[in-house]
Amino acid sequence: MTGAQIRWSILNLVVVVYALVPVLWLLSLSLKDPSTFTDGKFIPREWTFDNYKNIFDVGEFTRPLINSIGIAIIATLIAIVLGVFAAYAIARLDFPGKNVMLGASLLIAMFPQVSLVTPLFEIERRLGLFNTWAGLIFPYVTFALPLTIYILASFFKEIPWELEKAAKMDGASPFQAFRKVIVPLAAPGVVTAAILAFIQCWNDFLFAISLTSTDRARTAPAAISFFTGASQFEDPTGSIAAAAVVITIPIVLFVLFFQRRIVSGLTSGAVKG
Amino acid sequence: MAEIVLDKVTKRFRDGTEAVQEIDLTIADKEFLILVGPSGCGKSTTLNMIAGLEDISDGELRIDGDRVNERSPQDRNIAMVFQSYALYPHMTVRENMEFPLTIAKLDKATIKQKIDEAAEILELGPYLDRKPSDLSGGQRQRVAMGRAIVRKPKAFLMDEPLSNLDAKLRAQMRTSISRLQKSLGTTTVYVTHDQTEAMTLGDRIVVMRAGIVQQIGTPQDLYERPANLFVAGFIGSPTMNFLPGELVNSSIATAIGEIPISDRLRSGLSEHGPTGRDVIVGIRPEAFEDSRFVDDQTAFTFPHDIDIVESLGSAKLAYLDVDIDARAHEHFAEIAQESGAEDVFGSQQIVAQLDARSPVREGDSMEISFRPDDIQLFDPTDGTNLTEHD
Ligand SMILES: Nc1ncnc2c1ncn2[C@@H]1O[C@H](COP(=O)(O)OP(=O)(O)O)[C@@H](O)[C@H]1O
Ligand SMILES: [Mg+2]
């Protein structure tokens, strides 16, 4: 190894350790018996799955987990479908107001969400959306869209326009050209956008805590904040740690599963190359 | 199999550019027609209008007698080969070629048979399961051809299909495209900016400049009877030599001497009635010969210093410096600049193609001959050929 490689390796190691320590800490806490939380040991002396059993047995976590999964998946799907069409229009068509539209979506992405909580709360209460899945799906779609539109538009722009023309010449209708040629080529972009949108919805705490009041629509991150011990004297730390580990699992699986699909460069060989 | 008619077809882009102006053209069934011209002259736009990829601003496009202006590309049954090939990167060679057939909902057995047939013709058999990214340029080009021929369209449109290949492959593919077109007998419109390709491939050639058709004719027509300065300079390699000249009595005074006016030139001149006494004399490099190899009594001979000699093997190119510039004429300068060939187009040099046996060497002074009947005269104000009868 050259000096430069060693230096890079050390730097990498520092970054990885820095990022992983809190996660491992959480994992360690979730596997400890409540009586040993403060024993100062990073590696639990006695391993136990009681914390995990507890959160599902008591039932205060199962329903929020289902809410989380359902709401995040639906919001992601809607954002992707709308995003695909919007991004395609932005990448391919030349229409008046195109830049205004892009600017507006960027503006939404930058908007301080905190300032929206109170008005949204009022609006949703009057519309009967408060404490429902739809009441969370709406703001989630809104805030996931700018991101998906940006990612997808940049992927669509990468796809040579001639491919679409070729498909038309081969007898395909515009929709067939879109579905059989453009969508498969944009698939890595769609997956990337979907993962990011899903993570964004999954991780939300602000809207989840403000726009729900019961387990009917409360998502996992919000539910965790309501964890209490079985009695006043019981420490909920173990349950919280276990729940936190549980809600990171889908994300990790999601990314691992799609990692290979996120590789770009699928379009190589389309043209000249 | 189809006849394609362009009736005063015009393309105006939204920004006001008239890319194609009132093009009138009848492409016969089974014909191989070439659109040629410098980059930006509107060739692709014309092709795209025939394809349906661009709207027609004015005029009418008819295929087999039916107006098709409003028909979408998928309803025109025309296949196109793109300069970039535009192969679908996520599909194998087989899937690429199957695409138009699956869209047309043919049954599996027919599709397989057609693909095998096309693969056989194009020698793509061993590559059917590869992705385009694993193919060489020439192979990709053949896949693009394959995708076009499988469904037996009414016509093929090709937009500079060979320009991404190296010179040798290009020459090979040129002959195979020509053979393929003859054997399939499908009407073909082929766009190129390369005059050699145009001359070798086409039954007929359309020369365009700045959106306007300059001349339509067989390769022979364009070479022997160019309608104007532009066509004369564009067709032929090396480029035609242009010399300013002045009509005096029965000859033309030029930098290389007084060239007698032949009967053909005289009748042409009297028909056209040139505006002034100034003309531009066009002489093809091939018209020149080393006097030692000429025994024609009517030949015009002039002595000159030879500045550079290039041997092509089959012939020699001799470059002669002359001190008069045809580009002094405004119209000429414009054309030279537009065709992007200022260095060869009407430079202060004459190129003469001589017999390979000629012993000429750089720095020699020698006698060069040509037949006075082999020259063309052009009007320096608008470039029209003054010696041709319509
Ligand atoms: N979408 C467009 N909008 C405006 N002008 C265009 C457009 N496409 C092409 N042009 C112009 O039309 C002219 C002809 O273009 P094109 O047909 O592509 O030329 P060629 O294929 O002969 O090189 C060019 O001057 C080009 O700049
Ligand atoms: Mg072009």
XYZ file of C-alpha atoms and ligand atoms in Angstrom:
691
model
C 0.000 0.000 0.000
C 1.170 3.475 -0.805
C 1.117 6.256 1.723
C -1.908 7.800 0.087
C -3.833 4.540 0.304
C -3.000 4.169 3.996
C -4.105 7.687 4.701
C -7.376 7.110 2.856
C -7.962 3.834 4.696
C -7.509 5.503 8.059
C -9.839 8.307 7.084
C -12.431 5.783 5.900
C -12.169 3.883 9.143
C -12.693 7.048 11.179
C -15.798 7.933 9.198
C -17.243 4.428 9.431
C -16.629 4.190 13.185
C -18.073 7.663 13.731
C -21.219 6.667 11.843
C -21.631 3.226 13.334
C -20.978 3.811 17.015
C -24.404 5.301 17.848
C -26.116 2.504 15.959
C -24.118 -0.180 17.748
C -24.747 1.558 21.022
C -28.454 1.432 20.381
C -28.166 -2.213 19.468
C -26.225 -2.922 22.628
C -28.791 -1.108 24.787
C -31.631 -3.001 23.160
C -30.009 -6.291 24.072
C -29.237 -5.416 27.681
C -31.301 -6.293 30.673
C -32.762 -3.062 32.181
C -30.801 -3.606 35.378
C -27.478 -3.423 33.534
C -28.137 -0.254 31.483
C -25.747 1.792 33.525
C -23.026 -0.752 34.050
C -20.761 1.137 31.655
C -20.138 -1.870 29.437
C -20.512 -1.474 25.720
C -20.970 -5.170 25.148
C -23.898 -6.543 27.189
C -22.868 -8.972 29.947
C -26.106 -10.854 29.556
C -27.876 -10.990 26.252
C -31.617 -10.746 26.284
C -34.389 -10.285 23.744
C -36.850 -9.207 26.433
C -36.923 -5.645 25.165
C -37.980 -6.801 21.723
C -40.536 -9.196 23.161
C -41.896 -6.417 25.354
C -42.574 -3.896 22.644
C -44.529 -6.396 20.578
C -46.223 -8.125 23.545
C -47.535 -4.941 25.060
C -48.848 -4.077 21.602
C -48.064 -0.413 21.811
C -45.640 -0.794 18.933
C -47.285 -3.267 16.530
C -50.017 -0.980 15.299
C -47.720 2.062 14.788
C -45.338 -0.155 12.851
C -48.140 -1.198 10.527
C -49.148 2.456 10.161
C -45.572 3.394 9.334
C -45.200 0.722 6.691
C -48.552 1.398 5.084
C -48.288 5.164 5.070
C -44.688 5.223 3.821
C -45.354 2.734 1.028
C -48.507 4.464 -0.199
C -46.910 7.917 -0.038
C -43.847 6.625 -1.910
C -45.951 5.001 -4.629
C -47.993 8.140 -5.188
C -44.888 10.324 -5.213
C -43.165 8.034 -7.716
C -46.099 7.801 -10.105
C -46.681 11.557 -10.084
C -42.948 12.203 -10.126
C -42.365 9.996 -13.168
C -44.887 11.930 -15.233
C -43.787 15.341 -14.018
C -40.110 14.550 -14.467
C -40.708 13.173 -17.937
C -42.490 16.344 -18.948
C -39.705 18.458 -17.528
C -36.979 16.441 -19.227
C -38.604 16.116 -22.626
C -41.124 18.828 -23.271
C -40.607 22.478 -23.793
C -43.612 24.156 -22.225
C -44.101 27.622 -20.840
C -43.628 27.814 -17.095
C -41.329 24.814 -16.976
C -38.661 26.607 -15.002
C -41.238 28.153 -12.707
C -42.497 24.657 -11.968
C -39.017 23.383 -11.179
C -38.353 26.416 -9.015
C -41.620 25.954 -7.163
C -40.859 22.345 -6.375
C -37.429 23.330 -5.120
C -39.102 25.939 -2.956
C -41.359 23.303 -1.427
C -38.363 21.131 -0.631
C -36.722 24.039 1.194
C -39.858 25.151 3.023
C -39.507 25.004 6.811
C -41.919 22.250 7.686
C -42.352 23.402 11.262
C -44.202 26.484 10.075
C -46.744 24.273 8.335
C -47.633 22.156 11.315
C -50.195 24.465 12.906
C -52.091 25.377 9.717
C -52.046 21.758 8.607
C -53.392 20.717 11.974
C -56.288 23.167 11.630
C -56.996 22.241 8.031
C -56.921 18.529 8.650
C -59.131 18.781 11.692
C -61.800 20.595 9.697
C -61.512 18.228 6.759
C -61.649 15.196 9.014
C -58.201 14.128 7.929
C -56.657 14.564 11.336
C -55.398 11.312 12.802
C -55.932 9.359 9.582
C -53.501 7.702 7.152
C -54.507 10.144 4.426
C -53.736 13.017 6.759
C -50.085 11.952 6.794
C -49.877 10.678 3.236
C -50.783 14.109 1.816
C -47.917 16.069 3.390
C -45.510 13.185 2.819
C -46.265 13.107 -0.903
C -45.879 16.869 -1.055
C -42.443 16.811 0.490
C -41.264 13.681 -1.320
C -42.264 14.972 -4.764
C -39.598 17.651 -5.286
C -36.904 15.118 -4.562
C -38.356 12.447 -6.839
C -38.956 14.933 -9.633
C -35.363 16.126 -9.445
C -33.851 12.669 -9.416
C -36.117 11.290 -12.118
C -35.756 14.317 -14.391
C -31.995 13.961 -14.325
C -32.310 10.273 -15.184
C -34.742 10.966 -18.024
C -32.389 13.595 -19.419
C -29.670 10.955 -19.619
C -31.777 8.752 -21.864
C -31.090 9.634 -25.503
C -34.155 11.107 -27.125
C -33.405 9.131 -30.253
C -34.381 5.936 -28.431
C -37.880 7.233 -28.133
C -37.944 8.326 -31.741
C -36.677 4.881 -32.708
C -39.482 3.275 -30.738
C -42.026 5.462 -32.488
C -40.550 4.537 -35.849
C -40.773 0.894 -34.821
C -44.500 1.356 -34.540
C -44.860 1.996 -30.825
C -47.461 4.430 -29.550
C -46.091 7.197 -27.328
C -47.258 5.267 -24.273
C -45.686 2.008 -25.490
C -42.435 3.846 -26.163
C -42.566 5.247 -22.664
C -43.367 1.947 -20.984
C -41.114 -0.386 -22.963
C -38.115 1.809 -23.563
C -38.024 4.760 -21.217
C -39.258 3.219 -17.992
C -36.879 0.217 -18.065
C -33.984 2.554 -18.720
C -35.052 4.907 -15.985
C -35.539 2.015 -13.538
C -32.373 2.719 -11.539
C -33.531 6.299 -11.174
C -37.002 5.208 -10.124
C -35.544 2.873 -7.505
C -33.192 5.533 -6.192
C -35.988 8.052 -5.971
C -38.283 5.495 -4.329
C -35.729 4.636 -1.658
C -35.081 8.249 -0.827
C -38.793 9.075 -0.758
C -39.490 6.067 1.418
C -36.738 6.971 3.871
C -38.025 10.515 4.043
C -41.567 9.367 4.879
C -40.394 6.614 7.189
C -38.178 8.917 9.224
C -40.660 11.737 9.643
C -41.389 12.673 13.206
C -42.717 16.206 13.021
C -45.925 15.560 11.065
C -46.400 12.157 12.666
C -46.445 13.623 16.155
C -48.545 16.680 15.280
C -51.163 15.243 12.978
C -52.052 12.116 14.934
C -53.525 11.537 18.328
C -54.009 7.789 18.653
C -52.657 4.541 17.314
C -55.108 4.820 14.433
C -52.548 6.683 12.371
C -49.577 7.258 14.638
C -46.382 6.036 13.026
C -43.522 4.222 14.727
C -41.184 7.187 15.342
C -44.006 9.095 17.028
C -45.141 6.056 18.979
C -41.662 5.519 20.374
C -41.778 8.944 21.972
C -44.860 7.837 23.888
C -43.203 4.743 25.293
C -43.451 4.561 29.034
C -42.390 1.823 31.313
C -44.964 -0.612 32.631
C -44.948 1.397 35.818
C -43.763 4.845 36.768
C -40.505 3.386 38.020
C -39.686 1.268 35.031
C -37.170 2.627 32.615
C -38.453 2.579 28.977
C -34.909 2.926 27.587
C -34.699 -0.737 26.610
C -37.997 -0.646 24.745
C -37.062 2.582 22.994
C -33.726 1.152 21.907
C -35.349 -2.044 20.655
C -38.008 -0.107 18.725
C -35.365 2.147 17.211
C -33.439 -0.874 15.998
C -36.614 -2.388 14.565
C -37.450 0.683 12.519
C -33.975 0.866 10.994
C -34.199 -2.708 9.708
C -36.540 -2.038 6.742
C -34.312 0.788 5.554
C -31.208 -1.351 5.707
C -32.944 -4.201 3.896
C -34.360 -1.850 1.309
C -30.993 -0.364 0.467
C -29.157 -3.696 0.476
C -31.769 -5.264 -1.747
C -31.764 -2.517 -4.346
C -28.114 -1.619 -4.153
C -27.284 -3.487 -7.331
C -30.110 -1.828 -9.206
C -29.036 1.645 -8.235
C -25.910 1.348 -10.325
C -26.176 3.673 -13.232
C -24.678 3.268 -16.666
C -27.459 1.057 -17.903
C -27.750 3.238 -20.961
C -24.244 2.541 -22.198
C -24.308 1.098 -25.691
C -27.518 2.837 -26.665
C -25.787 5.284 -28.885
C -22.363 5.342 -30.416
C -20.575 4.814 -27.071
C -42.893 -0.549 -51.401
C -44.048 2.941 -51.928
C -43.843 6.152 -53.814
C -43.197 9.181 -51.649
C -44.105 12.649 -52.840
C -43.071 15.891 -51.188
C -45.202 18.717 -52.510
C -43.841 22.148 -51.546
C -42.973 20.815 -48.119
C -41.700 23.498 -45.751
C -40.438 23.361 -42.183
C -40.534 26.435 -40.027
C -39.295 25.968 -36.470
C -40.883 27.857 -33.650
C -37.956 30.263 -33.475
C -38.641 31.236 -37.096
C -35.830 29.277 -38.792
C -36.925 27.992 -42.158
C -34.963 24.761 -42.118
C -36.563 23.449 -45.299
C -38.166 25.632 -47.959
C -40.747 24.334 -50.416
C -39.066 21.106 -51.301
C -40.639 19.380 -54.326
C -39.589 15.810 -54.733
C -40.988 12.551 -56.040
C -39.274 9.448 -54.782
C -40.141 6.538 -57.036
C -41.016 3.085 -55.752
C -37.836 1.045 -55.101
C -35.649 4.094 -55.610
C -32.509 4.801 -53.564
C -32.542 8.535 -53.104
C -29.790 10.502 -51.404
C -30.161 13.816 -49.621
C -26.784 15.479 -49.489
C -25.514 18.860 -48.397
C -23.328 20.530 -45.822
C -24.180 20.241 -42.149
C -27.237 22.271 -41.164
C -28.770 22.449 -44.631
C -31.977 20.716 -43.546
C -31.387 17.098 -44.529
C -32.349 15.585 -41.180
C -35.325 17.886 -40.905
C -36.575 16.719 -44.305
C -36.094 13.095 -43.313
C -37.851 13.632 -39.980
C -40.805 15.170 -41.760
C -41.100 12.106 -43.970
C -40.829 9.953 -40.857
C -43.421 11.941 -38.955
C -41.021 12.902 -36.185
C -41.321 16.561 -37.182
C -44.537 18.313 -38.140
C -44.789 19.691 -41.647
C -45.360 23.450 -41.512
C -46.551 23.815 -45.086
C -47.085 21.659 -48.122
C -48.153 18.074 -48.460
C -46.477 14.721 -48.002
C -48.031 11.801 -49.857
C -47.158 8.157 -49.554
C -48.680 6.022 -52.292
C -51.003 8.871 -53.124
C -52.388 9.343 -49.613
C -51.787 12.542 -47.701
C -49.970 11.564 -44.513
C -49.099 14.957 -42.992
C -51.274 14.275 -39.986
C -50.370 10.630 -39.496
C -48.178 9.733 -36.547
C -44.946 7.828 -37.198
C -46.426 4.524 -36.070
C -49.160 4.804 -38.680
C -46.800 5.466 -41.574
C -45.072 2.087 -41.609
C -41.668 3.539 -42.332
C -38.452 2.329 -40.737
C -35.573 4.552 -39.780
C -31.903 3.996 -39.096
C -30.389 6.672 -36.911
C -26.888 8.054 -36.950
C -26.451 6.979 -33.333
C -28.163 3.641 -34.158
C -30.517 4.217 -31.199
C -30.456 0.580 -30.131
C -32.380 -0.220 -26.986
C -29.576 -0.784 -24.476
C -31.596 -2.939 -22.105
C -32.520 -5.426 -24.804
C -30.410 -8.056 -26.521
C -29.766 -7.937 -30.246
C -32.624 -10.358 -30.761
C -35.003 -8.325 -28.603
C -33.982 -5.165 -30.414
C -34.853 -6.657 -33.764
C -38.020 -8.256 -32.403
C -39.283 -4.984 -31.011
C -41.150 -3.742 -34.103
C -42.622 -7.207 -34.612
C -43.850 -7.594 -31.032
C -45.394 -4.152 -31.233
C -47.119 -5.279 -34.439
C -48.357 -8.319 -32.457
C -47.057 -10.992 -34.822
C -47.096 -14.536 -33.524
C -43.989 -16.104 -32.002
C -43.172 -18.458 -34.869
C -43.362 -15.723 -37.509
C -41.208 -13.434 -35.387
C -38.576 -16.101 -34.924
C -38.488 -16.862 -38.610
C -38.158 -13.193 -39.555
C -35.388 -12.603 -37.030
C -33.461 -15.632 -38.238
C -33.830 -14.422 -41.792
C -32.562 -10.922 -40.968
C -29.743 -12.291 -38.819
C -28.690 -14.454 -41.720
C -28.638 -11.562 -44.197
C -26.764 -9.286 -41.813
C -24.490 -12.003 -40.415
C -25.655 -11.313 -36.891
C -26.321 -14.927 -35.952
C -23.607 -15.283 -33.302
C -24.528 -12.046 -31.568
C -28.269 -12.442 -31.093
C -28.027 -12.815 -27.328
C -25.583 -9.996 -26.718
C -26.432 -6.557 -25.470
C -25.623 -3.606 -27.742
C -22.911 -2.483 -25.332
C -20.982 -5.676 -26.120
C -20.924 -5.054 -29.851
C -18.503 -3.213 -32.114
C -19.609 -0.151 -34.051
C -20.099 -2.096 -37.252
C -22.157 -4.758 -35.499
C -24.360 -2.138 -33.860
C -24.891 -0.567 -37.230
C -26.019 -3.919 -38.603
C -28.421 -4.439 -35.707
C -29.930 -1.042 -36.484
C -30.322 -2.148 -40.097
C -31.820 -5.433 -38.927
C -34.407 -3.690 -36.800
C -35.390 -1.674 -39.862
C -35.694 -4.531 -42.340
C -37.485 -7.168 -40.246
C -40.937 -5.778 -40.653
C -40.833 -5.032 -44.379
C -41.745 -1.335 -44.126
C -42.911 0.835 -46.986
C -39.668 2.763 -46.932
C -36.325 3.052 -45.183
C -35.057 6.355 -43.937
C -31.403 6.541 -42.987
C -29.803 9.536 -41.342
C -26.045 9.389 -41.818
C -26.002 5.725 -40.805
C -22.308 5.245 -41.489
C -20.802 8.413 -40.124
C -19.801 6.824 -36.814
C -17.713 4.132 -38.491
C -14.092 4.288 -39.536
C -13.254 4.778 -43.204
C -12.659 1.149 -44.087
C -15.781 -0.162 -42.410
C -17.730 2.664 -43.968
C -16.717 1.591 -47.450
C -17.660 -2.011 -46.658
C -21.023 -1.107 -45.181
C -21.689 1.166 -48.129
C -21.595 -1.733 -50.532
C -23.619 -3.980 -48.259
C -26.309 -1.339 -47.768
C -26.462 -0.870 -51.508
C -26.762 -4.611 -52.096
C -29.367 -4.985 -49.370
C -31.480 -2.189 -50.786
C -31.344 -3.659 -54.284
C -32.330 -7.111 -53.089
C -35.169 -5.874 -50.862
C -36.327 -3.312 -53.395
C -37.556 -0.982 -50.665
C -37.806 2.736 -51.350
C -34.951 4.344 -49.435
C -34.103 7.907 -48.506
C -30.552 8.222 -47.310
C -29.062 11.333 -45.742
C -25.360 12.068 -45.821
C -23.034 15.028 -45.873
C -20.410 12.964 -47.659
C -20.478 13.431 -51.417
C -18.529 10.217 -52.052
C -21.211 8.244 -50.230
C -23.877 10.088 -52.188
C -22.220 9.469 -55.542
C -21.598 5.768 -54.948
C -24.935 4.852 -53.372
C -27.713 6.785 -54.960
C -29.928 6.229 -57.941
C -30.667 9.917 -57.658
C -29.202 12.642 -55.498
C -30.813 15.749 -54.054
C -28.300 18.467 -53.251
C -29.491 20.888 -50.581
C -28.121 24.142 -49.313
C -29.589 26.238 -46.513
C -32.956 24.527 -46.743
C -33.268 24.907 -50.496
C -32.913 22.176 -53.084
C -30.125 23.059 -55.498
C -30.372 20.213 -57.949
C -31.907 16.782 -58.279
C -30.324 14.277 -60.600
C -28.348 11.119 -61.128
C -24.732 11.106 -59.914
C -23.700 11.490 -63.541
C -25.937 14.542 -64.017
C -24.574 16.293 -60.964
C -21.011 15.591 -61.914
C -21.256 16.559 -65.564
C -23.940 19.189 -65.500
C -23.998 20.926 -62.105
C -26.809 23.465 -61.978
C -24.768 26.037 -60.108
C -21.503 26.868 -58.426
C -22.542 25.249 -55.184
C -23.335 21.857 -56.696
C -20.233 22.056 -58.867
C -18.057 22.630 -55.836
C -19.846 20.155 -53.582
C -19.842 17.183 -55.927
C -16.544 15.674 -56.967
C -13.297 15.041 -55.184
C -10.897 16.777 -55.373
C -13.111 19.843 -55.616
C -13.641 21.551 -58.952
C -11.235 24.432 -59.671
C -12.734 27.869 -60.083
C -11.071 30.743 -61.934
C -12.444 34.196 -62.569
C -12.613 34.880 -66.284
C -13.723 37.527 -68.717
C -15.552 36.931 -71.989
C -13.629 38.443 -74.870
C -14.859 37.725 -78.387
C -14.477 33.983 -78.872
C -12.437 33.187 -75.807
C -12.357 33.572 -72.043
C -9.454 35.477 -70.553
C -8.225 33.808 -67.347
C -5.103 33.599 -65.227
C -4.000 30.529 -67.150
C -4.529 32.019 -70.603
C -7.258 32.647 -73.146
C -9.449 29.583 -73.266
C -11.369 29.217 -76.538
C -15.154 28.996 -76.256
C -16.452 25.673 -77.557
C -19.720 25.297 -79.454
C -21.484 23.853 -76.427
C -20.395 26.772 -74.269
C -21.377 29.286 -76.906
C -24.906 27.997 -77.321
C -25.297 27.841 -73.553
C -24.054 31.392 -73.155
C -26.383 32.736 -75.815
C -29.305 31.001 -74.173
C -28.583 32.308 -70.699
C -27.361 35.754 -71.747
C -24.956 36.461 -68.895
C -25.398 39.780 -67.185
C -21.856 40.993 -67.700
C -18.619 39.917 -69.189
C -17.392 38.389 -65.953
C -17.754 34.649 -65.524
C -16.367 31.992 -63.233
C -14.691 29.153 -65.054
C -15.010 25.730 -63.463
C -12.590 22.978 -64.409
C -12.549 19.564 -62.742
C -9.111 18.326 -61.641
C -9.759 15.221 -63.732
C -10.086 17.356 -66.880
C -6.407 18.289 -66.724
C -3.675 16.113 -68.119
C 0.052 16.224 -68.574
C 0.473 17.404 -72.199
C 2.871 14.561 -72.874
C -0.039 12.156 -72.648
C -2.452 14.145 -74.808
C -2.614 14.053 -78.567
C -5.942 15.824 -78.965
C -5.522 18.709 -81.419
C -8.355 20.721 -79.862
C -6.837 20.590 -76.366
C -5.944 23.841 -74.682
C -2.420 23.781 -73.314
C -0.738 26.147 -70.858
C 2.626 26.114 -69.139
C 2.839 26.501 -65.372
C 5.070 25.949 -62.361
C 4.103 23.024 -60.199
C 4.222 23.748 -56.482
C 3.256 20.484 -54.877
C 2.872 16.953 -56.207
C 0.911 14.281 -54.371
C 1.002 10.752 -55.623
C -2.196 8.759 -55.120
C -0.772 5.678 -56.766
C -3.424 5.547 -59.447
C -2.875 9.202 -60.321
C -0.862 12.253 -59.379
C -2.250 15.485 -58.009
C -0.352 18.586 -59.040
C -1.021 21.875 -57.250
C -0.472 25.108 -59.146
C -0.456 28.479 -57.453
C -2.416 31.073 -59.392
C -2.593 34.642 -58.237
C -6.256 35.333 -58.794
C -8.879 34.541 -56.234
C -12.344 33.491 -57.296
C -13.527 34.427 -53.842
C -13.158 38.070 -54.786
C -16.726 37.529 -55.988
C -19.163 37.976 -53.170
C -21.440 35.087 -54.064
C -18.503 32.776 -54.294
C -17.085 33.793 -50.933
C -20.467 33.111 -49.363
C -20.631 29.592 -50.781
C -17.063 28.806 -49.805
C -17.738 29.848 -46.254
C -21.037 27.993 -46.044
C -19.699 24.705 -47.263
C -17.057 24.896 -44.558
C -14.371 24.125 -47.107
C -12.718 27.467 -47.553
C -9.295 25.915 -47.831
C -10.174 23.897 -50.922
C -13.145 25.794 -52.266
C -11.880 28.307 -54.796
C -8.516 28.745 -53.172
C -5.710 30.438 -55.044
C -4.578 27.068 -56.184
C -5.454 24.822 -59.089
C -5.488 21.093 -58.538
C -4.779 18.973 -61.583
C -5.126 15.225 -61.588
C -2.478 13.810 -63.894
C -1.607 10.424 -65.247
C 0.347 8.367 -62.730
C 3.127 7.919 -65.284
C 3.740 11.654 -65.452
C 7.326 12.359 -64.359
C 6.374 15.747 -62.896
C 8.182 16.850 -59.765
C 7.702 19.688 -57.334
C 9.211 22.923 -58.637
C 9.090 21.771 -62.265
C 7.538 23.858 -64.948
C 5.353 21.816 -67.239
C 2.663 21.940 -69.883
C -0.826 21.015 -68.844
C -3.730 20.399 -71.207
C -7.487 20.171 -71.045
C -10.328 20.120 -73.535
C -11.978 23.556 -73.680
C -15.313 21.753 -73.964
C -14.817 20.203 -70.497
C -15.192 23.469 -68.633
C -18.280 24.991 -67.054
C -19.059 28.686 -66.893
C -20.923 30.197 -63.967
C -22.512 33.564 -63.408
C -20.472 35.205 -60.627
C -23.473 37.111 -59.260
C -25.821 34.205 -58.543
C -23.777 31.125 -59.379
C -26.032 29.686 -62.091
C -24.439 27.507 -64.701
C -24.273 29.480 -67.958
C -23.401 26.565 -70.181
C -26.109 24.062 -69.385
C -29.459 23.700 -71.073
C -32.367 22.950 -68.846
N -35.679 22.147 -33.035
C -35.114 23.116 -33.792
N -35.408 24.407 -33.552
C -34.851 25.389 -34.310
N -34.004 25.181 -35.327
C -33.655 23.903 -35.596
C -34.196 22.803 -34.852
N -33.679 21.651 -35.359
C -32.867 22.023 -36.373
N -32.855 23.372 -36.528
C -32.116 24.126 -37.535
O -32.555 23.721 -38.797
C -31.471 23.649 -39.701
C -31.404 22.281 -40.359
O -31.073 21.307 -39.420
P -30.859 19.799 -39.814
O -32.004 19.349 -40.630
O -30.581 19.044 -38.577
O -29.542 19.865 -40.698
P -28.673 18.686 -41.307
O -29.276 17.395 -40.926
O -28.684 18.932 -42.778
O -27.301 18.873 -40.761
C -30.230 24.000 -38.915
O -29.904 25.331 -39.182
C -30.643 23.823 -37.496
O -29.958 24.710 -36.666
Mg -28.410 15.855 -39.664
